[in-house]
mmCIF file of C-alpha atoms in Angstrom:
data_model
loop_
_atom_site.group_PDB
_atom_site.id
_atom_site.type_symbol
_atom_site.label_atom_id
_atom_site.label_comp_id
_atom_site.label_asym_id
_atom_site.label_seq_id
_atom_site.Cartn_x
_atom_site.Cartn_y
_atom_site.Cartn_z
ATOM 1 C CA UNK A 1 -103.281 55.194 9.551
ATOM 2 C CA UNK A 2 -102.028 57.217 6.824
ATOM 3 C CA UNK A 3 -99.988 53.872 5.341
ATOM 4 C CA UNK A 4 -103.111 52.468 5.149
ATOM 5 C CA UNK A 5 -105.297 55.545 3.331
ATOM 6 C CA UNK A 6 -102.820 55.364 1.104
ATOM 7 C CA UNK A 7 -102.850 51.987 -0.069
ATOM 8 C CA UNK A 8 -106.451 52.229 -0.233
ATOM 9 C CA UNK A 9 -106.703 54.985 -2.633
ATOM 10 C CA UNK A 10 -103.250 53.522 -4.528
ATOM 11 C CA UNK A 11 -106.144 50.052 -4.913
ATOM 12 C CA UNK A 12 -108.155 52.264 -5.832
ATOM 13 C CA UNK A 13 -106.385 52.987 -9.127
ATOM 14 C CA UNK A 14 -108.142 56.604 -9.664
ATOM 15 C CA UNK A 15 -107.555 57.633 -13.339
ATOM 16 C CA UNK A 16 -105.976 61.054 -13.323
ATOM 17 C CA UNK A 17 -109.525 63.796 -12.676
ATOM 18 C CA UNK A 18 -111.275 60.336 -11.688
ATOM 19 C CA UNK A 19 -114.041 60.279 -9.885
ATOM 20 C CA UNK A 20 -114.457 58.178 -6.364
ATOM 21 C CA UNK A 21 -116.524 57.140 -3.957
ATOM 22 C CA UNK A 22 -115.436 56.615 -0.106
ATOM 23 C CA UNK A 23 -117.876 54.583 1.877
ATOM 24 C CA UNK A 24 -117.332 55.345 5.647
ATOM 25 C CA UNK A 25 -115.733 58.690 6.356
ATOM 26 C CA UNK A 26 -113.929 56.975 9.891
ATOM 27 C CA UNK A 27 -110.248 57.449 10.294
ATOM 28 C CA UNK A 28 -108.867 55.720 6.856
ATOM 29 C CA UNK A 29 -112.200 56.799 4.944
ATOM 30 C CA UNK A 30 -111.522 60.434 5.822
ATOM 31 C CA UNK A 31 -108.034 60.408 5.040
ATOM 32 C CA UNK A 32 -108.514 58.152 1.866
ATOM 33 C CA UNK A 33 -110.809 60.739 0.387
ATOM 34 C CA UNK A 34 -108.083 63.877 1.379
ATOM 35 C CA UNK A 35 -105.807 61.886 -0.028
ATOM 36 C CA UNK A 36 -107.602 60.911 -3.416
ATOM 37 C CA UNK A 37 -108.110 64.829 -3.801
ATOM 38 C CA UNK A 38 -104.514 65.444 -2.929
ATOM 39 C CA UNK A 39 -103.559 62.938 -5.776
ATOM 40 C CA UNK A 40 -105.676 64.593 -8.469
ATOM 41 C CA UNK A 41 -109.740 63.024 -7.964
ATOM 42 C CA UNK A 42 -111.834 65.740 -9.784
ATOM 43 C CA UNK A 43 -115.155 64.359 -7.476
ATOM 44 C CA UNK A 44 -114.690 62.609 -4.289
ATOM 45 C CA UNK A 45 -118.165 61.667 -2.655
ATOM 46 C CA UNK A 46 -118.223 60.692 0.866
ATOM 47 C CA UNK A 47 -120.700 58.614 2.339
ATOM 48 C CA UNK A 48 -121.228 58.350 6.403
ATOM 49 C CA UNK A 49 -124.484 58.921 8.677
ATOM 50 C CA UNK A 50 -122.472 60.792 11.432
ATOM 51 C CA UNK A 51 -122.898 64.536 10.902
ATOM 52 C CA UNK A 52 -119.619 65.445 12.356
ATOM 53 C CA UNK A 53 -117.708 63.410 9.730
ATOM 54 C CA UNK A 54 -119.479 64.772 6.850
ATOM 55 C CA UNK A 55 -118.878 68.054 8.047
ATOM 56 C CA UNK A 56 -115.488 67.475 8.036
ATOM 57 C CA UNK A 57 -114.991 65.873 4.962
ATOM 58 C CA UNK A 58 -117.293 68.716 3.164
ATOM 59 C CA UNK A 59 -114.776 71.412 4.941
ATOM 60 C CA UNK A 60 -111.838 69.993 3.046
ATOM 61 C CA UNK A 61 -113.914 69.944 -0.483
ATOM 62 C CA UNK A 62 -115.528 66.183 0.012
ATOM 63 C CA UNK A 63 -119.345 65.665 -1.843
ATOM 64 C CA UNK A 64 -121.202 64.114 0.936
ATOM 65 C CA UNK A 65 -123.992 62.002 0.806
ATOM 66 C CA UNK A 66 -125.851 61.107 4.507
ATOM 67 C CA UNK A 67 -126.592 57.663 4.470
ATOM 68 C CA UNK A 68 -129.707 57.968 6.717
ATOM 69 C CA UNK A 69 -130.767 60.510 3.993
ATOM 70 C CA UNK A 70 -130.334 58.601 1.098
ATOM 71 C CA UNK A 71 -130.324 54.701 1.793
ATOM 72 C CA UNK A 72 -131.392 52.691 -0.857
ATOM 73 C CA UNK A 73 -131.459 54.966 -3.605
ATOM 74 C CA UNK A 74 -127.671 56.178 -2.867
ATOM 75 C CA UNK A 75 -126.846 54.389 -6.000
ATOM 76 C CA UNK A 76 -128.915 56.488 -7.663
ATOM 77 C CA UNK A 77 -127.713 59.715 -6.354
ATOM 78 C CA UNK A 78 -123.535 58.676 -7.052
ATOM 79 C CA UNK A 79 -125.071 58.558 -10.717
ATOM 80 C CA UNK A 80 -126.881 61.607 -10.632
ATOM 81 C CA UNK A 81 -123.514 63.233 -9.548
ATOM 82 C CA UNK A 82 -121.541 61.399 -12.638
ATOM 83 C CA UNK A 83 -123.295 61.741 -15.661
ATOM 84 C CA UNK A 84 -125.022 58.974 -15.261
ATOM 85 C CA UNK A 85 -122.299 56.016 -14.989
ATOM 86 C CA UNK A 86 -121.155 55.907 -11.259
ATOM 87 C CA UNK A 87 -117.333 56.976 -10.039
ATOM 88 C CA UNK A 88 -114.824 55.301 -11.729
ATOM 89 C CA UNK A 89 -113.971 54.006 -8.149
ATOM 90 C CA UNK A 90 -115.020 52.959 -4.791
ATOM 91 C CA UNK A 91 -112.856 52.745 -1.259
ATOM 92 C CA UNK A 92 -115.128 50.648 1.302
ATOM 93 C CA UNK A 93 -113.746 51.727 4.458
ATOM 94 C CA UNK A 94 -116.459 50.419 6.623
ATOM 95 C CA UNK A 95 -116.199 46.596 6.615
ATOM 96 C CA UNK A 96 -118.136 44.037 8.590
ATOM 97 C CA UNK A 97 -119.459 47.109 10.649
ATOM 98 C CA UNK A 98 -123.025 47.054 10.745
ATOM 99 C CA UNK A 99 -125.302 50.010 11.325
ATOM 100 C CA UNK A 100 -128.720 48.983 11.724
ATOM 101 C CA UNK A 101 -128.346 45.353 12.123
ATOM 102 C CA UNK A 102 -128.924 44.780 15.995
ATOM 103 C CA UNK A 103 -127.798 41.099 15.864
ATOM 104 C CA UNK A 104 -125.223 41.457 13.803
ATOM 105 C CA UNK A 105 -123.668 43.920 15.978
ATOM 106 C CA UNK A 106 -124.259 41.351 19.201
ATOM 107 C CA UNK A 107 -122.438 38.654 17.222
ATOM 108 C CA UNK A 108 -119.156 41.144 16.758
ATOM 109 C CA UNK A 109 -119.556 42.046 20.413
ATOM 110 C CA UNK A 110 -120.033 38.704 21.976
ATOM 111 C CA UNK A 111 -115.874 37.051 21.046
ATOM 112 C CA UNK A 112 -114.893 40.022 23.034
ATOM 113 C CA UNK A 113 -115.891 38.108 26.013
ATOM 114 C CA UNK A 114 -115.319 35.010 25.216
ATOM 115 C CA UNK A 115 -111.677 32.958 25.238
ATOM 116 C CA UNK A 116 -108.714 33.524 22.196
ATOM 117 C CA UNK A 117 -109.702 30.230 20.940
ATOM 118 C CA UNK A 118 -113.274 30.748 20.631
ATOM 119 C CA UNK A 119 -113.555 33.764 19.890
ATOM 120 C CA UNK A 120 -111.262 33.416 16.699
ATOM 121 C CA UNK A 121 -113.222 30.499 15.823
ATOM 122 C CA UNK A 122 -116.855 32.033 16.659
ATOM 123 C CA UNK A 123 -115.702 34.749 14.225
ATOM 124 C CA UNK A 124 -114.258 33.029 11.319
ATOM 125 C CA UNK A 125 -117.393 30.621 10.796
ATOM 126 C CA UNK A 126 -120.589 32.541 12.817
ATOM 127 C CA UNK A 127 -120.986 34.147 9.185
ATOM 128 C CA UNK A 128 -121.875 37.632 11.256
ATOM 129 C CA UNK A 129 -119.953 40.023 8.148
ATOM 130 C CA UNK A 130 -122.930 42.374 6.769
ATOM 131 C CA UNK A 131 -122.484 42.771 3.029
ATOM 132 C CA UNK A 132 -124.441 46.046 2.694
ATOM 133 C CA UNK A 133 -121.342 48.072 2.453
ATOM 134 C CA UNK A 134 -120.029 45.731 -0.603
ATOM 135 C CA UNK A 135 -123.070 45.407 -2.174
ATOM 136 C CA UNK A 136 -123.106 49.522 -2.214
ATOM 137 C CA UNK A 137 -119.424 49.840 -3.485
ATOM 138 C CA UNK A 138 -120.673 46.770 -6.251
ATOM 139 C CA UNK A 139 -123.925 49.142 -7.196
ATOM 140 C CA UNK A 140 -122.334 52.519 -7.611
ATOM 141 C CA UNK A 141 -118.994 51.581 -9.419
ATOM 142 C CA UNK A 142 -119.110 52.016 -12.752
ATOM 143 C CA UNK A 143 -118.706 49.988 -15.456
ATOM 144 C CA UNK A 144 -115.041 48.451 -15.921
ATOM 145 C CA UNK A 145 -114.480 50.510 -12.389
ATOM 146 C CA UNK A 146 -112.191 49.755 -9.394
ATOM 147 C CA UNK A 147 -113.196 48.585 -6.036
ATOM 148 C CA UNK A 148 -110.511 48.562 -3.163
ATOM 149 C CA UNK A 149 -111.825 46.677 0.029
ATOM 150 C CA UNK A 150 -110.286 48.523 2.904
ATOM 151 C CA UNK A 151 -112.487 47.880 5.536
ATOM 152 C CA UNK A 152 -112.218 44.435 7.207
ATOM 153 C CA UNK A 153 -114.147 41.487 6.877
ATOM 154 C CA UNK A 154 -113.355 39.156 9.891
ATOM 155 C CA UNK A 155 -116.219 36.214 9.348
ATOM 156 C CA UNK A 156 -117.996 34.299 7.160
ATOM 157 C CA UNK A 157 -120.016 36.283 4.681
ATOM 158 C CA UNK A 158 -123.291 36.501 2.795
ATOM 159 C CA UNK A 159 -122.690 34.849 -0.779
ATOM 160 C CA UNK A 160 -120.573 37.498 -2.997
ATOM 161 C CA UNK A 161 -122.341 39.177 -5.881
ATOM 162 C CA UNK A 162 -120.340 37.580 -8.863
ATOM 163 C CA UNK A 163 -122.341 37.904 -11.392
ATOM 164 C CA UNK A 164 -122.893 41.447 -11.117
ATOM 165 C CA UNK A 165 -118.984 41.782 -10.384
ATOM 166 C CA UNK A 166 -118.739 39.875 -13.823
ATOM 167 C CA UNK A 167 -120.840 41.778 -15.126
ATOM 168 C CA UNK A 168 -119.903 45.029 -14.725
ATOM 169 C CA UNK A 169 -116.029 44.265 -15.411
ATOM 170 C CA UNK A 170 -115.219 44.916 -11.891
ATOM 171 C CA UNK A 171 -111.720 44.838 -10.743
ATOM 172 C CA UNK A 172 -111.750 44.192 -7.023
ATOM 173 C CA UNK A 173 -108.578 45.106 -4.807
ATOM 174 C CA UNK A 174 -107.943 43.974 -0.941
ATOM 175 C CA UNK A 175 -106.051 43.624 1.787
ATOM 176 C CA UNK A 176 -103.947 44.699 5.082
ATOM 177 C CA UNK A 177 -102.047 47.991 4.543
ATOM 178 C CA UNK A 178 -98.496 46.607 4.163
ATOM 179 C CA UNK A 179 -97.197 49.188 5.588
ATOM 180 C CA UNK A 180 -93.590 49.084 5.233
ATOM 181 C CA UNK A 181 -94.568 49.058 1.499
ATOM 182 C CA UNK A 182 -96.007 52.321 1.703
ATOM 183 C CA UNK A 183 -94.643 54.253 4.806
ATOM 184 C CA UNK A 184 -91.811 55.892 3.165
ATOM 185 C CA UNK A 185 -93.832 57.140 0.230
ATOM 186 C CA UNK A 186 -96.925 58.306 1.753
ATOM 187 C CA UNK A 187 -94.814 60.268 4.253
ATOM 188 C CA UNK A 188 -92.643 61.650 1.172
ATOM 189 C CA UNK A 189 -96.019 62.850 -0.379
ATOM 190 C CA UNK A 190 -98.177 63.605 2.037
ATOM 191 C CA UNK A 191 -96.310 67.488 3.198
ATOM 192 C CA UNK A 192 -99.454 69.475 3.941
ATOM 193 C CA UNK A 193 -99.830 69.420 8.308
ATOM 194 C CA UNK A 194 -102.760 67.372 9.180
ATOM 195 C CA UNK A 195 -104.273 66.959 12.580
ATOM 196 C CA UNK A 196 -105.757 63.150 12.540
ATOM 197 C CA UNK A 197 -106.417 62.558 16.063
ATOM 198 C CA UNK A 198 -109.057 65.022 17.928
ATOM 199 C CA UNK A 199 -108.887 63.662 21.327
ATOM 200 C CA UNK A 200 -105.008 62.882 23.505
ATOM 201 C CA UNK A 201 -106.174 61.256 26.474
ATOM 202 C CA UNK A 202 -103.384 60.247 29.117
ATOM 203 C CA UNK A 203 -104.458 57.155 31.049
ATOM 204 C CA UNK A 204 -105.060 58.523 34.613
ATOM 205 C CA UNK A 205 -106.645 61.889 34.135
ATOM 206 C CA UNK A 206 -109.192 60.472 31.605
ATOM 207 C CA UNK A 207 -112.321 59.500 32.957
ATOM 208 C CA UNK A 208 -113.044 56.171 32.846
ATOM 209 C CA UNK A 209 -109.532 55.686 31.196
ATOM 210 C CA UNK A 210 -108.502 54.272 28.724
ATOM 211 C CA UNK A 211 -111.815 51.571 28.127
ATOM 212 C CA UNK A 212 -114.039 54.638 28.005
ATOM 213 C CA UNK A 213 -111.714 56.467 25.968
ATOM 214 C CA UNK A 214 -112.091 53.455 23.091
ATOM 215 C CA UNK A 215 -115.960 52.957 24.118
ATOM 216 C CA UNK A 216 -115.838 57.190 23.079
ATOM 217 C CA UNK A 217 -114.584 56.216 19.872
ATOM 218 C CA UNK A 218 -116.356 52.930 18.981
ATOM 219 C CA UNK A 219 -119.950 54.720 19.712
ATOM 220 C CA UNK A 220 -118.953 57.512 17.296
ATOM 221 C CA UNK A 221 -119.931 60.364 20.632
ATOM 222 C CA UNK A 222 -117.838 63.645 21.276
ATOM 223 C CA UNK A 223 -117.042 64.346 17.399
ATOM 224 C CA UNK A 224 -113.493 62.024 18.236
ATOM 225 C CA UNK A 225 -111.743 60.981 15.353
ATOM 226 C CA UNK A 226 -109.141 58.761 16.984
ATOM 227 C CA UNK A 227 -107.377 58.826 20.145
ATOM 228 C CA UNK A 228 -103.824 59.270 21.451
ATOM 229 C CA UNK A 229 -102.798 57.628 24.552
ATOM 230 C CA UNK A 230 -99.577 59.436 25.913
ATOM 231 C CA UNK A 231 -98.054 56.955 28.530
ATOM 232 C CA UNK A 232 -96.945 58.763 31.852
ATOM 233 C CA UNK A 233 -98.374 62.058 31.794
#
């Protein structure tokens, strides 16, 4: 996890006493953002709709901004936070998860049960990505700004915004955390204790195991952040 936070920030290219934007405060998002502050970020706004996570980003000196609260005119409100232009970056940690969108959400669901071969095929052409959490980074960058894509996007997608990434002088960044490439240094910088994971959950003891234990996570319930599985105890 931390590999990756760090790569997305390090896309993120955050001018020393920048200013960025995390979209999705989950386990990178959350970390991205601590780390972008660790690095230097004068403003980092975080942007979720589950309470517990923007409590816990605002603990640790994260501006939050409830999606459910703000919605369409979030744009708006990054401005009114930066003079006006938008943060000089944006970290899309959310991906092709969509709140909100009831189909969409079936479509991700249904592979799950269906075989390897269909399922990799249902999801590479059923065009089921939502773009709302692109279009958002796209609107509150500012001009000649950063975007660093580290949420996935597994599918097909809605058509991409060019002109208004032309427009605005957009550079846009992407991509797995290669994580050998960034392992050594984000362990060498990163000294301050951190507690990441908020639930350990052996196998047996758990109830419902470990299915539940990931169902826990994946519905956002019980304030978990991510979850250890300690084999044989």
């Amino acid at each position: 996890m931390l590999p990756t936070a760090w790569q997305a920030v390090a896309y993120a290219d955050v001018p020393p006493g920048g200013t960025v934007t995390v979209l999705g405060l989950g386990p990178i998002g959350d970390m991205a953002a601590r780390i972008a502050l660790h690095k230097g970020a004068s403003k980092v706004i975080g942007v979720d709709l589950v309470p517990e996570r923007l409590r816990r980003a605002r603990s640790r000196g994260v501006e939050v901004l409830n999606l459910k609260e703000h919605g369409k005119d979030l744009g708006d409100r990054v401005r009114d936070l930066t003079d006006g232009r938008g943060t000089d970056a944006v970290i899309d940690a959310v991906g092709m998860e969509a709140h909100g969108a009831p189909l969409t959400k079936l479509a991700q669901k249904v592979p799950g049960f269906l075989p390897d071969a269909i399922a990799q095929k249902m999801m590479t052409k059923a065009g089921v990505d939502s773009m709302a959490a692109f279009d958002t980074a796209v609107d509150v960058v500012r001009r000649g700004g950063t975007i660093s894509l580290s949420g996935v996007y597994g599918g097909a997608v809605d058509p991409v915004p060019m002109f208004s990434l032309f427009d605005k002088q957009i550079q846009l960044r992407m991509g797995q955390a290669n994580v050998w490439r960034w392992v050594e240094t984000s362990s060498r910088s990163w000294t301050t204790p951190t507690r990441s994971a908020s639930t350990t959950s052996p196998p047996t003891p758990c109830p419902g195991g470990r299915p539940q234990a990931y169902k826990t996570f994946q519905d956002k319930e019980d304030g978990m952040i991510k979850t250890v599985l300690t084999p044989g105890r």
